XYZ file of C-alpha atoms in Angstrom:
484
model
C 25.339 -55.299 13.803
C 27.788 -56.808 11.336
C 28.056 -56.918 7.541
C 30.923 -58.704 5.670
C 33.603 -56.277 4.439
C 31.386 -53.162 5.040
C 34.132 -50.928 5.270
C 35.510 -52.025 1.919
C 32.165 -50.394 0.118
C 30.696 -47.961 2.658
C 32.767 -44.917 1.536
C 32.303 -45.576 -2.333
C 28.661 -45.909 -1.395
C 28.412 -42.682 0.460
C 30.399 -40.935 -2.255
C 27.691 -42.533 -4.712
C 24.422 -41.293 -2.883
C 25.943 -37.763 -3.443
C 27.117 -37.557 0.282
C 30.517 -35.901 0.645
C 33.224 -37.502 2.630
C 34.936 -34.227 3.169
C 34.331 -32.132 6.555
C 33.027 -29.097 5.005
C 31.729 -27.851 1.689
C 33.814 -25.138 -0.018
C 31.471 -23.247 -2.083
C 28.254 -21.532 -0.247
C 25.963 -19.080 -1.193
C 23.918 -17.258 1.335
C 20.294 -17.215 2.135
C 20.519 -14.462 4.883
C 16.714 -14.231 5.504
C 16.757 -17.947 6.484
C 20.202 -18.299 8.089
C 20.730 -21.123 5.317
C 23.893 -21.485 3.282
C 23.545 -24.073 0.300
C 26.662 -25.787 -0.975
C 27.424 -26.537 -4.467
C 25.615 -29.705 -4.422
C 22.356 -28.520 -2.766
C 22.704 -29.277 0.765
C 21.616 -26.638 3.263
C 23.727 -25.813 6.405
C 21.293 -24.452 8.967
C 22.978 -22.463 11.794
C 21.244 -21.291 14.923
C 18.454 -19.347 14.191
C 15.175 -18.482 15.887
C 11.363 -18.183 14.349
C 8.260 -16.899 16.108
C 5.611 -19.081 17.004
C 3.364 -16.856 14.954
C 5.472 -17.648 11.853
C 5.478 -21.347 12.370
C 1.767 -21.214 12.752
C 1.288 -19.165 9.648
C 3.223 -21.486 7.707
C 1.278 -24.347 9.187
C -1.849 -22.725 8.125
C -0.467 -22.086 4.600
C 0.356 -25.526 4.225
C -2.971 -26.737 5.512
C -4.772 -24.528 2.716
C -2.521 -26.254 -0.004
C -4.531 -28.752 -1.881
C -1.487 -31.123 -1.083
C -2.781 -31.114 2.202
C -6.746 -32.453 1.320
C -7.791 -35.837 0.816
C -8.817 -36.427 -2.935
C -12.141 -36.716 -4.001
C -13.655 -40.163 -3.870
C -13.844 -41.862 -7.497
C -15.210 -45.161 -8.012
C -12.373 -47.933 -8.389
C -13.282 -48.609 -12.025
C -12.784 -45.075 -13.071
C -10.076 -44.122 -10.720
C -7.877 -41.722 -11.867
C -4.845 -42.164 -9.474
C -4.313 -38.460 -9.340
C -2.210 -36.745 -7.196
C -3.436 -34.903 -3.925
C -1.412 -32.301 -4.948
C -3.115 -30.874 -7.987
C -1.391 -28.272 -9.896
C -1.328 -26.595 -13.214
C 2.315 -27.063 -13.688
C 3.515 -29.788 -16.369
C 3.776 -33.587 -15.120
C 7.384 -34.313 -14.433
C 8.702 -37.963 -15.869
C 10.904 -40.278 -13.969
C 14.159 -41.454 -15.537
C 12.426 -44.802 -16.600
C 9.399 -42.803 -18.647
C 10.476 -44.129 -22.050
C 11.248 -47.716 -20.452
C 7.834 -47.778 -19.431
C 6.233 -46.830 -22.670
C 8.622 -49.334 -24.366
C 6.978 -51.988 -21.909
C 3.551 -50.772 -22.810
C 2.919 -48.508 -20.059
C -0.498 -46.898 -19.769
C 0.534 -43.760 -17.765
C -1.541 -41.419 -15.304
C -0.797 -38.371 -13.272
C 0.078 -39.141 -9.911
C 2.038 -37.082 -7.434
C 2.665 -34.636 -9.973
C 4.627 -37.261 -12.245
C 3.342 -39.315 -14.974
C 3.442 -42.710 -13.854
C 2.576 -46.117 -15.088
C -0.804 -47.428 -13.819
C -0.417 -51.074 -15.558
C 1.107 -52.545 -18.708
C -0.472 -54.169 -21.715
C -0.953 -57.676 -21.770
C -1.408 -57.810 -17.848
C -4.265 -56.830 -15.965
C -3.998 -55.258 -12.534
C -5.261 -58.193 -10.964
C -2.724 -60.349 -13.029
C 0.175 -58.265 -12.062
C -0.898 -58.294 -8.305
C -0.753 -62.283 -8.516
C 2.606 -62.010 -10.221
C 3.763 -60.131 -7.554
C 2.724 -62.599 -4.808
C 4.064 -65.638 -6.854
C 7.415 -64.252 -8.555
C 8.451 -60.844 -8.495
C 7.482 -57.380 -9.962
C 9.540 -54.145 -10.388
C 7.979 -50.787 -9.355
C 9.141 -47.512 -10.501
C 9.129 -45.479 -7.205
C 11.422 -42.688 -8.367
C 8.738 -39.778 -7.956
C 9.203 -40.331 -4.271
C 11.397 -37.682 -2.437
C 14.668 -38.710 -1.369
C 16.557 -36.614 1.252
C 19.782 -36.815 2.914
C 20.324 -35.104 6.403
C 23.915 -34.879 7.608
C 25.507 -33.130 10.510
C 26.390 -33.288 14.059
C 22.723 -32.132 14.780
C 21.091 -34.301 12.341
C 20.050 -37.025 14.933
C 18.494 -34.527 17.168
C 16.633 -32.485 14.683
C 15.027 -35.666 13.158
C 13.860 -36.558 16.683
C 12.500 -33.055 17.013
C 10.138 -33.657 13.697
C 9.626 -37.535 14.077
C 8.860 -39.621 17.278
C 11.365 -41.957 16.283
C 14.106 -43.555 18.423
C 16.838 -42.506 16.131
C 19.960 -42.350 18.871
C 19.590 -46.053 19.328
C 19.096 -46.891 15.574
C 22.051 -48.898 14.427
C 23.956 -48.030 11.014
C 22.234 -49.092 8.068
C 18.890 -49.437 9.986
C 15.682 -47.923 8.657
C 12.499 -47.575 10.661
C 8.896 -46.164 9.362
C 8.263 -43.023 11.052
C 6.288 -39.722 10.274
C 6.551 -35.853 10.068
C 4.490 -34.184 12.978
C 3.120 -30.862 13.155
C 4.202 -29.102 16.488
C 1.138 -28.813 18.844
C -1.353 -31.150 17.359
C 0.827 -34.200 16.556
C -1.060 -34.425 13.105
C 0.741 -36.320 10.416
C 2.666 -34.191 7.613
C 3.690 -37.460 6.068
C 5.079 -40.848 6.585
C 8.568 -41.516 5.781
C 11.359 -44.244 6.041
C 14.381 -42.977 7.973
C 17.590 -44.835 7.664
C 20.735 -44.377 9.249
C 23.776 -44.161 7.215
C 26.414 -42.911 9.759
C 26.881 -41.390 13.035
C 25.992 -37.771 11.766
C 24.070 -39.187 8.474
C 20.512 -40.198 7.247
C 18.753 -41.053 4.162
C 15.008 -40.192 4.574
C 12.056 -41.055 1.845
C 8.778 -39.129 1.491
C 5.839 -39.059 -0.559
C 5.640 -37.495 -3.760
C 2.276 -36.042 -3.444
C 3.652 -34.018 -0.366
C 6.646 -32.824 -1.921
C 5.793 -29.045 -1.840
C 4.556 -29.481 1.598
C 7.077 -31.442 2.948
C 9.948 -29.139 1.662
C 7.980 -26.017 3.131
C 7.474 -27.899 6.464
C 11.375 -28.941 6.637
C 12.669 -25.652 5.473
C 10.575 -23.819 8.466
C 11.869 -26.715 10.676
C 15.218 -26.112 9.930
C 14.994 -22.441 10.180
C 13.905 -22.895 13.541
C 16.131 -25.271 14.544
C 18.568 -23.757 17.397
C 20.905 -26.844 17.823
C 24.118 -28.175 16.176
C 24.438 -27.968 12.265
C 22.212 -29.831 10.184
C 22.595 -29.925 6.153
C 19.701 -31.189 4.345
C 19.702 -32.038 0.417
C 17.037 -33.250 -1.820
C 18.291 -35.709 -4.007
C 16.815 -34.840 -7.476
C 16.838 -36.918 -10.301
C 17.984 -39.843 -8.352
C 16.003 -43.140 -9.338
C 14.529 -45.502 -6.863
C 12.897 -48.724 -7.688
C 11.338 -51.513 -5.677
C 11.676 -55.089 -6.525
C 8.911 -57.232 -4.599
C 8.144 -60.695 -4.827
C 9.294 -64.247 -3.299
C 12.013 -64.238 -6.032
C 13.075 -60.671 -5.391
C 16.465 -61.929 -3.415
C 17.356 -64.520 -6.208
C 16.928 -62.133 -8.954
C 18.853 -59.184 -7.014
C 21.813 -61.646 -6.528
C 22.042 -62.419 -10.107
C 22.779 -58.802 -10.772
C 25.454 -58.059 -8.219
C 28.786 -57.633 -8.869
C 30.387 -59.485 -5.979
C 27.561 -61.465 -4.440
C 29.733 -62.925 -1.830
C 30.651 -59.482 -0.673
C 27.037 -58.474 -0.721
C 25.360 -61.516 0.776
C 21.700 -60.808 0.722
C 21.031 -63.689 3.146
C 22.430 -61.503 5.772
C 20.424 -58.222 4.951
C 17.326 -58.343 7.006
C 14.155 -56.466 6.816
C 14.700 -52.728 7.410
C 18.378 -52.880 6.812
C 20.541 -51.403 4.119
C 23.790 -51.838 2.173
C 25.660 -50.260 -0.508
C 26.762 -52.410 -3.342
C 27.816 -52.303 -6.776
C 25.216 -54.012 -9.391
C 25.806 -54.849 -12.984
C 25.100 -52.128 -15.264
C 25.710 -49.169 -13.171
C 29.094 -47.439 -12.679
C 28.142 -46.495 -8.929
C 27.244 -48.159 -5.988
C 23.508 -48.214 -5.086
C 21.584 -48.157 -1.949
C 19.746 -51.357 -1.316
C 17.257 -51.716 1.446
C 15.128 -54.674 2.390
C 11.865 -52.889 2.383
C 8.780 -52.327 0.241
C 5.067 -51.480 -0.037
C 3.512 -54.637 -0.618
C 3.680 -57.010 2.190
C 6.406 -59.406 0.198
C 10.048 -59.770 0.540
C 11.664 -57.208 -1.455
C 14.082 -54.300 -1.889
C 14.092 -50.548 -2.657
C 16.888 -49.647 -4.734
C 18.335 -46.118 -4.824
C 20.233 -45.495 -7.730
C 22.270 -42.417 -9.304
C 20.869 -40.608 -12.002
C 23.306 -41.794 -14.702
C 22.782 -45.425 -13.697
C 19.080 -45.701 -13.346
C 18.036 -46.856 -16.785
C 21.025 -49.325 -17.429
C 20.573 -50.891 -14.162
C 16.714 -51.448 -14.401
C 17.384 -52.709 -17.882
C 19.829 -55.139 -16.357
C 17.636 -56.481 -13.917
C 14.594 -57.138 -16.145
C 16.878 -58.743 -19.053
C 18.796 -60.791 -16.247
C 15.419 -62.233 -14.702
C 13.618 -62.351 -18.237
C 9.699 -62.036 -18.234
C 8.961 -65.422 -16.521
C 10.370 -64.173 -13.407
C 10.322 -60.204 -13.485
C 7.643 -57.927 -14.628
C 7.053 -54.356 -14.510
C 4.089 -53.548 -12.329
C 2.213 -50.038 -12.035
C 0.451 -48.181 -9.686
C -3.065 -50.280 -9.828
C -1.329 -53.421 -8.576
C 0.783 -51.456 -5.905
C -2.388 -50.047 -4.670
C -4.324 -53.524 -4.127
C -0.984 -55.182 -3.056
C -0.453 -52.335 -0.135
C -4.022 -52.277 0.993
C -3.959 -56.426 1.568
C -0.901 -55.500 3.317
C -2.672 -53.032 5.640
C -0.619 -50.182 4.520
C -1.606 -46.437 4.353
C -1.548 -44.267 1.504
C -1.295 -40.579 2.292
C -3.928 -38.230 1.719
C -6.387 -41.048 1.983
C -5.761 -43.123 5.064
C -3.530 -40.458 6.732
C -3.717 -36.678 6.563
C -2.510 -33.462 8.629
C -5.506 -33.925 11.175
C -4.656 -37.553 12.134
C -2.350 -38.686 14.836
C -0.116 -41.826 14.857
C -2.308 -43.104 17.766
C -5.497 -42.744 15.745
C -3.786 -44.148 12.665
C -2.980 -47.307 14.534
C 0.608 -46.269 14.246
C 1.322 -45.809 17.998
C 4.178 -48.383 17.501
C 6.145 -45.650 15.528
C 6.831 -43.781 18.915
C 10.039 -45.129 20.382
C 9.824 -46.353 23.987
C 12.463 -44.113 25.011
C 10.481 -40.875 23.310
C 7.592 -41.794 25.516
C 9.059 -40.133 28.796
C 10.959 -37.262 27.388
C 13.287 -35.811 30.281
C 12.619 -32.165 29.351
C 10.775 -29.741 26.485
C 13.884 -30.157 24.574
C 13.715 -33.939 24.229
C 10.103 -33.902 23.024
C 9.094 -34.494 19.384
C 6.559 -32.202 17.975
C 2.952 -33.011 19.271
C 4.451 -35.269 21.800
C 1.846 -33.822 24.447
C -0.956 -34.537 22.369
C 0.163 -38.111 20.964
C 1.654 -39.207 24.525
C -1.925 -38.550 25.966
C -3.637 -40.378 23.413
C -1.243 -43.123 24.182
C -1.976 -43.501 27.804
C -5.401 -45.106 28.760
C -8.075 -42.931 30.351
C -7.781 -45.081 33.164
C -4.413 -43.857 34.090
C -4.950 -40.299 33.266
C -4.496 -40.153 29.405
C -6.921 -38.782 26.886
C -7.341 -41.762 24.574
C -8.447 -41.300 20.996
C -12.074 -40.485 19.424
C -11.630 -42.977 16.452
C -8.971 -45.334 15.276
C -8.044 -46.689 11.844
C -9.132 -50.374 11.237
C -9.474 -53.074 8.457
C -12.836 -54.130 7.228
C -14.384 -57.349 5.305
C -17.288 -56.253 3.627
C -19.957 -58.381 2.224
C -21.414 -57.698 -1.232
C -20.220 -54.754 -3.394
C -16.903 -53.261 -2.478
C -16.677 -50.168 -0.560
C -14.645 -47.042 -1.717
C -13.010 -43.964 -0.029
C -15.628 -41.997 1.414
C -18.516 -44.701 2.257
C -19.842 -44.328 5.514
C -19.823 -47.006 8.343
C -23.054 -47.206 10.258
C -24.142 -48.795 13.211
C -27.273 -51.161 13.203
C -29.287 -48.341 13.887
C -28.014 -46.341 11.037
C -25.880 -43.946 13.177
C -22.632 -42.909 11.167
C -19.774 -44.306 13.151
C -16.984 -44.108 10.646
C -15.785 -43.621 7.153
C -14.085 -45.787 4.418
C -10.722 -44.230 3.422
C -9.408 -47.093 0.775
C -11.252 -50.182 -0.377
C -11.151 -52.745 -3.290
C -11.606 -56.372 -4.167
C -8.705 -58.414 -2.621
C -7.538 -60.674 -5.554
C -5.379 -62.855 -3.093
C -8.524 -63.345 -0.775
C -11.674 -63.081 -3.288
C -13.106 -60.812 -0.480
C -13.948 -57.333 -0.469
C -11.251 -55.325 2.050
C -11.204 -51.966 3.042
C -9.661 -49.690 5.923
C -10.883 -46.571 7.527
C -11.740 -44.799 10.564
C -14.330 -45.900 13.362
C -15.377 -44.781 16.808
C -13.107 -45.856 19.524
C -14.989 -48.913 21.550
C -16.103 -49.986 18.115
C -12.674 -50.893 16.756
C -11.994 -54.550 18.025
C -11.720 -57.307 15.424
C -15.093 -59.007 15.085
C -17.403 -56.074 15.505
C -19.968 -56.267 13.256
C -21.098 -52.832 11.154
C -22.609 -51.796 8.121
C -21.255 -50.016 5.190
C -23.236 -47.771 2.853
C -22.287 -48.647 -0.546
C -24.100 -46.712 -3.510
C -26.932 -45.926 -1.234
C -26.960 -49.735 -0.021
C -26.378 -50.792 3.380
C -23.702 -53.914 3.417
C -22.602 -56.006 6.078
C -19.018 -55.724 7.203
C -16.924 -56.926 10.164
C -13.990 -55.098 11.772
C -11.104 -57.093 10.819
C -7.022 -57.332 11.955
C -4.750 -56.342 9.395
C -2.660 -57.133 7.288
C -5.383 -58.942 5.455
C -2.691 -60.969 4.045
C 0.046 -62.144 6.118
C 3.483 -60.324 5.491
C 6.319 -62.022 4.130
C 9.552 -59.663 5.324
C 12.559 -61.370 5.748
C 13.864 -61.255 9.340
C 16.164 -64.324 9.336
C 17.995 -64.798 12.580
C 20.236 -61.396 13.293
C 23.668 -61.886 13.997
C 24.979 -61.659 17.500
């Protein structure tokens, strides 16, 4: 995969992301109990250590007892708090853009341990949703956890904890995946994994799962017996999502060298380092998002986050670009058929049950040995195999629903014509784009096919519903025609 003059910016970009181009860090302090050394940048160098299966199970049970692993109680959409599933008495954190949100009239709410904007004055959630679909919106996603994994064992380690095919993943290409529990194949968290070099990966995980994910990764790294892996959390780094049909036009306007960073040659899932106006350091631009629209996620150094964001907003102007909050983000992602961890995904759900079987790489489905297996492979691969061919199949599957009458919210029961419970709604809202009530949830296998008529209990009343294909709104990802 070729990028114009990629070599001229790659080194600067890697250094800007806090990634040393030196072979070995110079300062370390030891954590002898885990066999972990921490560099002066916070990276962890994991040596060959062993952890017993009992300790792994104890760590897993500790995480499962944590509130961050549990689905949040259902609250009606009109009163939805957007509270994180990881409740804590600790004070809420703030992203680098907190003051900028307030200056733009944001209503702040707790989410993922942060104070985050749910909407902005003068723009309803529905209006913000439509603005994103028609023009472009800017979302602050700096609460999410950005990681880097580096070293000769990085590929193999990430292939142990996820079912992704990373050995064949090209440089500057990303893929949706999931961290999985050993033994069960349950989803610890969903994640995006991007290869930035032969031994270098950029990974993004959810804010609400931060404590659980970091405990999981610490335990898995301590148990790792392969080549060295260094892990660093990019704390304080900014992350913004520019989404909508005008996204490419608006981002091009702030590039220092639009000819060098030709966004027409950057396809969905790909990334690139580039200099943008307002920032001293290169940013990492990934063509991705959580809305179903074309767009970009931009990782920015702490010193540049506010300036780069202000430059984007000021250059575009309010007629083309507006801030958008959690309210619009939620309805946009649901129309796009995308999962929200803690609601549509949890530790007890496997990728196959979640209709995410496609994230299991083709070359990961026939492991040559136990060493080649990802966590939970025996369970997940059996679920992928039809019962007619000796597989186990699944009991339930994630589906989309179109519902007549009042909208169904999380926790609403899905029932058969006879009144038997056959599933549960995990997310639901009125669709601003379609003018219909949409939802997703889990239903018994065999009843999951599109067109199946069911009923949903909404406030004690039965509402007609039909299983529908997702996404509800056609995705507009820019895939272009990849160069030879």
